[in-house]
PDB file of C-alpha atoms in Angstrom:
ATOM      1  CA  LYS Q 148      65.689   8.481  85.457  1.00  0.00           C
ATOM      2  CA  ALA Q 149      63.841   5.190  84.939  1.00  0.00           C
ATOM      3  CA  GLY Q 150      65.807   2.548  87.287  1.00  0.00           C
ATOM      4  CA  VAL Q 151      66.596  -1.231  85.975  1.00  0.00           C
ATOM      5  CA  THR Q 152      62.938  -2.934  85.129  1.00  0.00           C
ATOM      6  CA  GLN Q 153      62.243  -6.260  84.455  1.00  0.00           C
ATOM      7  CA  THR Q 154      59.201  -8.421  83.030  1.00  0.00           C
ATOM      8  CA  PRO Q 155      57.219 -10.208  84.065  1.00  0.00           C
ATOM      9  CA  ARG Q 156      57.481  -9.769  88.030  1.00  0.00           C
ATOM     10  CA  TYR Q 157      55.877 -12.797  88.299  1.00  0.00           C
ATOM     11  CA  LEU Q 158      55.604 -16.223  86.452  1.00  0.00           C
ATOM     12  CA  ILE Q 159      54.121 -19.671  86.867  1.00  0.00           C
ATOM     13  CA  LYS Q 160      55.443 -22.529  84.851  1.00  0.00           C
ATOM     14  CA  THR Q 161      55.234 -26.196  84.453  1.00  0.00           C
ATOM     15  CA  ARG Q 162      57.953 -28.706  84.965  1.00  0.00           C
ATOM     16  CA  GLY Q 163      59.425 -28.931  81.615  1.00  0.00           C
ATOM     17  CA  GLN Q 164      58.771 -25.876  80.175  1.00  0.00           C
ATOM     18  CA  GLN Q 165      60.787 -22.573  79.236  1.00  0.00           C
ATOM     19  CA  VAL Q 166      60.741 -19.471  79.956  1.00  0.00           C
ATOM     20  CA  THR Q 167      62.168 -16.026  78.845  1.00  0.00           C
ATOM     21  CA  LEU Q 168      63.061 -13.057  81.293  1.00  0.00           C
ATOM     22  CA  SER Q 169      63.539  -9.639  80.285  1.00  0.00           C
ATOM     23  CA  CYS Q 170      65.200  -6.683  81.672  1.00  0.00           C
ATOM     24  CA  SER Q 171      65.847  -3.825  80.600  1.00  0.00           C
ATOM     25  CA  PRO Q 172      68.754  -1.664  82.111  1.00  0.00           C
ATOM     26  CA  ILE Q 173      69.318   2.065  83.078  1.00  0.00           C
ATOM     27  CA  SER Q 174      69.401   3.945  80.320  1.00  0.00           C
ATOM     28  CA  GLY Q 175      73.089   4.348  78.890  1.00  0.00           C
ATOM     29  CA  HIS Q 176      74.276   0.913  80.724  1.00  0.00           C
ATOM     30  CA  ARG Q 177      75.776  -1.278  79.495  1.00  0.00           C
ATOM     31  CA  SER Q 178      76.599  -4.259  81.570  1.00  0.00           C
ATOM     32  CA  VAL Q 179      73.950  -6.518  82.753  1.00  0.00           C
ATOM     33  CA  SER Q 180      74.183  -8.927  85.060  1.00  0.00           C
ATOM     34  CA  TRP Q 181      71.813 -11.579  86.346  1.00  0.00           C
ATOM     35  CA  TYR Q 182      71.334 -13.198  89.814  1.00  0.00           C
ATOM     36  CA  GLN Q 183      69.189 -16.124  90.997  1.00  0.00           C
ATOM     37  CA  GLN Q 184      68.147 -15.994  94.571  1.00  0.00           C
ATOM     38  CA  THR Q 185      66.874 -18.878  96.303  1.00  0.00           C
ATOM     39  CA  PRO Q 186      66.130 -19.721 100.254  1.00  0.00           C
ATOM     40  CA  GLY Q 187      68.811 -22.262 100.089  1.00  0.00           C
ATOM     41  CA  GLN Q 188      71.288 -21.210  97.801  1.00  0.00           C
ATOM     42  CA  GLY Q 189      71.291 -17.270  98.046  1.00  0.00           C
ATOM     43  CA  LEU Q 190      71.794 -14.773  95.817  1.00  0.00           C
ATOM     44  CA  GLN Q 191      74.174 -16.650  92.740  1.00  0.00           C
ATOM     45  CA  PHE Q 192      75.952 -15.040  89.692  1.00  0.00           C
ATOM     46  CA  LEU Q 193      74.298 -16.125  86.487  1.00  0.00           C
ATOM     47  CA  PHE Q 194      76.149 -14.419  84.099  1.00  0.00           C
ATOM     48  CA  GLU Q 195      77.163 -11.161  83.200  1.00  0.00           C
ATOM     49  CA  TYR Q 196      76.513  -9.384  79.269  1.00  0.00           C
ATOM     50  CA  PHE Q 197      78.536  -6.166  77.736  1.00  0.00           C
ATOM     51  CA  SER Q 198      78.391  -5.321  74.610  1.00  0.00           C
ATOM     52  CA  GLU Q 199      76.087  -8.201  73.335  1.00  0.00           C
ATOM     53  CA  THR Q 200      79.107 -10.393  74.441  1.00  0.00           C
ATOM     54  CA  GLN Q 201      78.933 -12.620  77.526  1.00  0.00           C
ATOM     55  CA  ARG Q 202      81.740 -12.023  79.336  1.00  0.00           C
ATOM     56  CA  ASN Q 203      81.186 -13.698  82.796  1.00  0.00           C
ATOM     57  CA  LYS Q 204      79.384 -17.136  83.606  1.00  0.00           C
ATOM     58  CA  GLY Q 205      78.431 -18.637  86.953  1.00  0.00           C
ATOM     59  CA  ASN Q 206      78.374 -22.252  87.553  1.00  0.00           C
ATOM     60  CA  PHE Q 207      74.824 -23.183  85.712  1.00  0.00           C
ATOM     61  CA  PRO Q 208      73.775 -25.702  83.515  1.00  0.00           C
ATOM     62  CA  GLY Q 209      73.496 -25.004  80.396  1.00  0.00           C
ATOM     63  CA  ARG Q 210      69.652 -24.941  80.566  1.00  0.00           C
ATOM     64  CA  PHE Q 211      70.074 -21.362  81.469  1.00  0.00           C
ATOM     65  CA  SER Q 212      71.355 -18.923  78.755  1.00  0.00           C
ATOM     66  CA  GLY Q 213      71.034 -15.407  78.158  1.00  0.00           C
ATOM     67  CA  ARG Q 214      71.902 -13.043  75.283  1.00  0.00           C
ATOM     68  CA  GLN Q 215      72.081  -8.801  75.619  1.00  0.00           C
ATOM     69  CA  PHE Q 216      70.694  -6.554  72.400  1.00  0.00           C
ATOM     70  CA  SER Q 217      72.400  -3.605  70.994  1.00  0.00           C
ATOM     71  CA  ASN Q 218      70.538  -1.471  73.195  1.00  0.00           C
ATOM     72  CA  SER Q 219      71.877  -3.166  76.131  1.00  0.00           C
ATOM     73  CA  ARG Q 220      68.735  -4.848  77.223  1.00  0.00           C
ATOM     74  CA  SER Q 221      69.068  -8.483  78.232  1.00  0.00           C
ATOM     75  CA  GLU Q 222      66.689 -11.435  78.169  1.00  0.00           C
ATOM     76  CA  MET Q 223      67.498 -14.738  80.428  1.00  0.00           C
ATOM     77  CA  ASN Q 224      65.930 -18.442  79.118  1.00  0.00           C
ATOM     78  CA  VAL Q 225      65.973 -21.220  81.006  1.00  0.00           C
ATOM     79  CA  SER Q 226      64.966 -24.145  79.626  1.00  0.00           C
ATOM     80  CA  THR Q 227      63.499 -27.732  80.493  1.00  0.00           C
ATOM     81  CA  LEU Q 228      62.376 -26.478  83.974  1.00  0.00           C
ATOM     82  CA  GLU Q 229      62.898 -28.091  87.432  1.00  0.00           C
ATOM     83  CA  LEU Q 230      61.187 -27.718  90.212  1.00  0.00           C
ATOM     84  CA  GLY Q 231      64.155 -26.140  91.938  1.00  0.00           C
ATOM     85  CA  ASP Q 232      64.342 -23.210  89.339  1.00  0.00           C
ATOM     86  CA  SER Q 233      61.714 -21.693  91.488  1.00  0.00           C
ATOM     87  CA  ALA Q 234      63.936 -18.448  92.511  1.00  0.00           C
ATOM     88  CA  LEU Q 235      63.750 -14.459  92.656  1.00  0.00           C
ATOM     89  CA  TYR Q 236      65.746 -13.978  89.496  1.00  0.00           C
ATOM     90  CA  LEU Q 237      67.369 -10.468  89.433  1.00  0.00           C
ATOM     91  CA  CYS Q 238      69.129  -8.428  87.215  1.00  0.00           C
ATOM     92  CA  ALA Q 239      71.466  -5.257  87.794  1.00  0.00           C
ATOM     93  CA  SER Q 240      72.997  -3.029  85.493  1.00  0.00           C
ATOM     94  CA  SER Q 241      75.769  -0.954  85.276  1.00  0.00           C
ATOM     95  CA  LEU Q 242      77.269   2.160  83.065  1.00  0.00           C
ATOM     96  CA  SER Q 243      81.141   0.356  82.799  1.00  0.00           C
ATOM     97  CA  ARG Q 244      82.398  -3.170  83.569  1.00  0.00           C
ATOM     98  CA  GLU Q 245      84.360  -1.305  86.020  1.00  0.00           C
ATOM     99  CA  ASN Q 246      82.079   0.654  87.666  1.00  0.00           C
ATOM    100  CA  SER Q 247      81.387   0.392  91.454  1.00  0.00           C
ATOM    101  CA  GLU Q 248      78.008   0.762  91.973  1.00  0.00           C
ATOM    102  CA  GLN Q 249      75.435  -1.828  90.366  1.00  0.00           C
ATOM    103  CA  TYR Q 250      71.685  -0.797  90.306  1.00  0.00           C
ATOM    104  CA  PHE Q 251      69.494  -3.808  90.675  1.00  0.00           C
ATOM    105  CA  GLY Q 252      65.521  -4.294  89.157  1.00  0.00           C
ATOM    106  CA  PRO Q 253      62.706  -5.632  91.467  1.00  0.00           C
ATOM    107  CA  GLY Q 254      63.644  -8.882  90.184  1.00  0.00           C
ATOM    108  CA  THR Q 255      61.197 -11.449  88.089  1.00  0.00           C
ATOM    109  CA  ARG Q 256      59.567 -14.025  90.617  1.00  0.00           C
ATOM    110  CA  LEU Q 257      59.679 -17.333  88.929  1.00  0.00           C
ATOM    111  CA  THR Q 258      57.241 -20.496  90.593  1.00  0.00           C
ATOM    112  CA  VAL Q 259      57.883 -23.965  88.820  1.00  0.00           C
ATOM    113  CA  THR Q 260      54.833 -26.399  89.497  1.00  0.00           C
TER     114      THR Q 260
ATOM    115  CA  ALA N 948      85.586 -22.485 101.877  1.00  0.00           C
ATOM    116  CA  GLN N 949      83.064 -19.106 101.762  1.00  0.00           C
ATOM    117  CA  LYS N 950      84.394 -16.283  99.800  1.00  0.00           C
ATOM    118  CA  ILE N 951      81.817 -13.620 102.134  1.00  0.00           C
ATOM    119  CA  THR N 952      80.561 -15.033 105.482  1.00  0.00           C
ATOM    120  CA  GLN N 953      78.263 -12.591 107.702  1.00  0.00           C
ATOM    121  CA  THR N 954      77.474 -14.081 111.007  1.00  0.00           C
ATOM    122  CA  GLN N 955      74.555 -12.978 111.757  1.00  0.00           C
ATOM    123  CA  PRO N 956      71.633 -14.355 110.408  1.00  0.00           C
ATOM    124  CA  GLY N 957      69.556 -12.487 112.326  1.00  0.00           C
ATOM    125  CA  MET N 958      69.487  -8.915 114.404  1.00  0.00           C
ATOM    126  CA  PHE N 959      67.640  -6.261 116.736  1.00  0.00           C
ATOM    127  CA  VAL N 960      68.697  -2.600 116.884  1.00  0.00           C
ATOM    128  CA  GLN N 961      66.480  -0.061 119.347  1.00  0.00           C
ATOM    129  CA  GLU N 962      65.279   2.793 116.694  1.00  0.00           C
ATOM    130  CA  LYS N 963      67.869   5.938 116.631  1.00  0.00           C
ATOM    131  CA  GLU N 964      70.519   3.827 117.984  1.00  0.00           C
ATOM    132  CA  ALA N 965      74.145   2.454 115.712  1.00  0.00           C
ATOM    133  CA  VAL N 966      74.300  -1.108 114.446  1.00  0.00           C
ATOM    134  CA  THR N 967      76.849  -2.683 112.901  1.00  0.00           C
ATOM    135  CA  LEU N 968      76.648  -5.622 110.357  1.00  0.00           C
ATOM    136  CA  ASP N 969      79.488  -7.764 110.201  1.00  0.00           C
ATOM    137  CA  CYS N 970      81.073  -9.043 107.061  1.00  0.00           C
ATOM    138  CA  THR N 971      84.200 -11.005 106.032  1.00  0.00           C
ATOM    139  CA  TYR N 972      85.772 -12.176 103.043  1.00  0.00           C
ATOM    140  CA  ASP N 973      88.223 -14.302 101.674  1.00  0.00           C
ATOM    141  CA  THR N 974      90.499 -13.831  98.345  1.00  0.00           C
ATOM    142  CA  SER N 975      94.121 -13.585  97.175  1.00  0.00           C
ATOM    143  CA  ASP N 976      93.594 -10.800  94.505  1.00  0.00           C
ATOM    144  CA  PRO N 977      94.868  -7.578  95.187  1.00  0.00           C
ATOM    145  CA  SER N 978      92.416  -5.794  93.364  1.00  0.00           C
ATOM    146  CA  TYR N 979      88.734  -5.958  94.620  1.00  0.00           C
ATOM    147  CA  GLY N 980      85.424  -4.651  95.854  1.00  0.00           C
ATOM    148  CA  LEU N 981      83.083  -4.538  98.488  1.00  0.00           C
ATOM    149  CA  PHE N 982      79.516  -3.766  98.432  1.00  0.00           C
ATOM    150  CA  TRP N 983      76.700  -3.983 100.536  1.00  0.00           C
ATOM    151  CA  TYR N 984      73.458  -3.719  99.367  1.00  0.00           C
ATOM    152  CA  LYS N 985      69.684  -3.843 101.175  1.00  0.00           C
ATOM    153  CA  GLN N 986      66.990  -5.837  99.980  1.00  0.00           C
ATOM    154  CA  PRO N 987      63.642  -5.081 101.881  1.00  0.00           C
ATOM    155  CA  SER N 988      60.863  -7.141 102.019  1.00  0.00           C
ATOM    156  CA  SER N 989      59.841  -6.278  98.610  1.00  0.00           C
ATOM    157  CA  GLY N 990      63.115  -8.579  96.885  1.00  0.00           C
ATOM    158  CA  GLU N 991      64.787  -5.251  95.461  1.00  0.00           C
ATOM    159  CA  MET N 992      68.561  -5.173  95.993  1.00  0.00           C
ATOM    160  CA  ILE N 993      69.052  -1.903  97.087  1.00  0.00           C
ATOM    161  CA  PHE N 994      72.866  -0.340  96.825  1.00  0.00           C
ATOM    162  CA  LEU N 995      74.096   1.326  99.698  1.00  0.00           C
ATOM    163  CA  ILE N 996      77.365   1.458 100.153  1.00  0.00           C
ATOM    164  CA  TYR N 997      81.164   0.633  97.782  1.00  0.00           C
ATOM    165  CA  GLN N 998      84.797  -0.085  98.849  1.00  0.00           C
ATOM    166  CA  GLY N 999      87.639  -0.546  96.697  1.00  0.00           C
ATOM    167  CA  SER N1000      90.540  -2.384  98.105  1.00  0.00           C
ATOM    168  CA  TYR N1001      93.237   0.402  97.534  1.00  0.00           C
ATOM    169  CA  ASP N1002      90.507   3.327  99.078  1.00  0.00           C
ATOM    170  CA  GLN N1003      92.449   5.002 101.613  1.00  0.00           C
ATOM    171  CA  GLN N1004      89.742   5.984 103.799  1.00  0.00           C
ATOM    172  CA  ASN N1005      86.474   4.200 104.695  1.00  0.00           C
ATOM    173  CA  ALA N1006      83.232   4.562 102.768  1.00  0.00           C
ATOM    174  CA  THR N1007      80.970   7.113 103.628  1.00  0.00           C
ATOM    175  CA  GLU N1008      76.985   7.798 102.759  1.00  0.00           C
ATOM    176  CA  GLY N1009      75.047   9.604 104.563  1.00  0.00           C
ATOM    177  CA  ARG N1010      74.140   7.009 107.447  1.00  0.00           C
ATOM    178  CA  TYR N1011      75.841   4.367 106.180  1.00  0.00           C
ATOM    179  CA  SER N1012      79.891   3.879 106.747  1.00  0.00           C
ATOM    180  CA  LEU N1013      82.016   0.960 106.102  1.00  0.00           C
ATOM    181  CA  ASN N1014      84.163  -0.251 108.484  1.00  0.00           C
ATOM    182  CA  PHE N1015      87.282  -1.304 106.011  1.00  0.00           C
ATOM    183  CA  GLN N1016      90.032  -2.837 108.012  1.00  0.00           C
ATOM    184  CA  LYS N1017      91.900  -4.401 104.915  1.00  0.00           C
ATOM    185  CA  ALA N1018      94.477  -7.152 107.184  1.00  0.00           C
ATOM    186  CA  ARG N1019      91.609  -8.523 109.446  1.00  0.00           C
ATOM    187  CA  LYS N1020      89.632  -8.871 105.795  1.00  0.00           C
ATOM    188  CA  SER N1021      86.407  -7.494 107.184  1.00  0.00           C
ATOM    189  CA  ALA N1022      84.252  -4.901 105.835  1.00  0.00           C
ATOM    190  CA  ASN N1023      81.592  -3.987 108.730  1.00  0.00           C
ATOM    191  CA  LEU N1024      78.280  -1.812 107.824  1.00  0.00           C
ATOM    192  CA  VAL N1025      78.186   0.386 110.081  1.00  0.00           C
ATOM    193  CA  ILE N1026      74.165   2.136 110.211  1.00  0.00           C
ATOM    194  CA  SER N1027      73.839   5.232 112.212  1.00  0.00           C
ATOM    195  CA  ALA N1028      70.535   6.623 113.628  1.00  0.00           C
ATOM    196  CA  SER N1029      68.545   3.092 112.614  1.00  0.00           C
ATOM    197  CA  GLN N1030      65.262   3.952 111.814  1.00  0.00           C
ATOM    198  CA  LEU N1031      62.216   1.560 111.472  1.00  0.00           C
ATOM    199  CA  GLY N1032      62.438   1.864 107.144  1.00  0.00           C
ATOM    200  CA  ASP N1033      65.781  -0.056 108.047  1.00  0.00           C
ATOM    201  CA  SER N1034      64.206  -3.710 108.872  1.00  0.00           C
ATOM    202  CA  ALA N1035      65.198  -5.643 106.011  1.00  0.00           C
ATOM    203  CA  MET N1036      68.042  -7.832 104.767  1.00  0.00           C
ATOM    204  CA  TYR N1037      71.059  -6.782 104.332  1.00  0.00           C
ATOM    205  CA  PHE N1038      73.973  -8.139 101.482  1.00  0.00           C
ATOM    206  CA  CYS N1039      77.661  -7.850 101.711  1.00  0.00           C
ATOM    207  CA  ALA N1040      79.088  -8.496  98.573  1.00  0.00           C
ATOM    208  CA  MET N1041      82.744  -8.605  96.845  1.00  0.00           C
ATOM    209  CA  ARG N1042      84.294  -8.377  93.296  1.00  0.00           C
ATOM    210  CA  GLU N1043      87.374 -10.502  93.205  1.00  0.00           C
ATOM    211  CA  GLY N1044      89.799  -8.831  90.380  1.00  0.00           C
ATOM    212  CA  TRP N1045      90.009  -6.049  88.306  1.00  0.00           C
ATOM    213  CA  ASN N1046      88.000  -7.761  84.983  1.00  0.00           C
ATOM    214  CA  GLN N1047      85.405  -9.530  86.746  1.00  0.00           C
ATOM    215  CA  GLY N1048      82.853  -6.565  86.026  1.00  0.00           C
ATOM    216  CA  GLY N1049      79.584  -7.651  87.388  1.00  0.00           C
ATOM    217  CA  LYS N1050      80.131 -10.405  88.992  1.00  0.00           C
ATOM    218  CA  LEU N1051      79.229 -10.468  92.613  1.00  0.00           C
ATOM    219  CA  ILE N1052      79.964 -13.145  95.384  1.00  0.00           C
ATOM    220  CA  PHE N1053      77.139 -12.478  97.606  1.00  0.00           C
ATOM    221  CA  GLY N1054      77.354 -13.344 101.896  1.00  0.00           C
ATOM    222  CA  GLN N1055      73.805 -15.088 103.296  1.00  0.00           C
ATOM    223  CA  GLY N1056      72.417 -12.026 104.860  1.00  0.00           C
ATOM    224  CA  THR N1057      71.922 -10.534 108.054  1.00  0.00           C
ATOM    225  CA  GLU N1058      68.325  -9.656 108.795  1.00  0.00           C
ATOM    226  CA  LEU N1059      67.963  -6.640 110.186  1.00  0.00           C
ATOM    227  CA  SER N1060      64.896  -5.415 112.637  1.00  0.00           C
ATOM    228  CA  VAL N1061      64.651  -2.279 114.422  1.00  0.00           C
ATOM    229  CA  LYS N1062      62.201  -1.555 116.998  1.00  0.00           C
ATOM    230  CA  PRO N1063      60.429   1.361 117.886  1.00  0.00           C
TER     231      PRO N1063
END
């Protein structure tokens, strides 16, 4: 069974631009969550989607948004990029919201210059 | 206040020895789950083990076991017979409440180095 996939794996953007990251969960998984990892702040929860609805949101500005499609694939978008948005963005999927195991993808490393 | 505290930024262990990575948590919710993840230098987070707050027994998965002490609010990870491939960052995480789905709160991590 294929794992969680994220595209692209690496991305370089300029301050002020916007970016869209994609996450394909494990087949059959319906819950997708996003995290930002930086050396200073560690791993921080961004948002969670289930059945195309945002169920939980972390403490991030409105420049960070996401959505989930009917096939459970998810995208996150960051508008008006700032230098501080440089991070590893990780996506995780699980069968359901109550399921104990969350499986992470390899991440997208975003560099903002 | 920190919800998840990992007090060991870095640790060394000799190959084939056991090692304990500390994790304490803070929550007033009676229903919660505790997770441990491994993150090698490649960046991918690898799920290791899970313990629910109502589980009566400590979780075990192969060489990994979770020493769950509810009254002390600690959930230490024990790795038996360390291998060179165990060198990585280890994160403890918590999900509070029964309806928080994929929202995990992570600790700062412990970097484990296994010496040959």
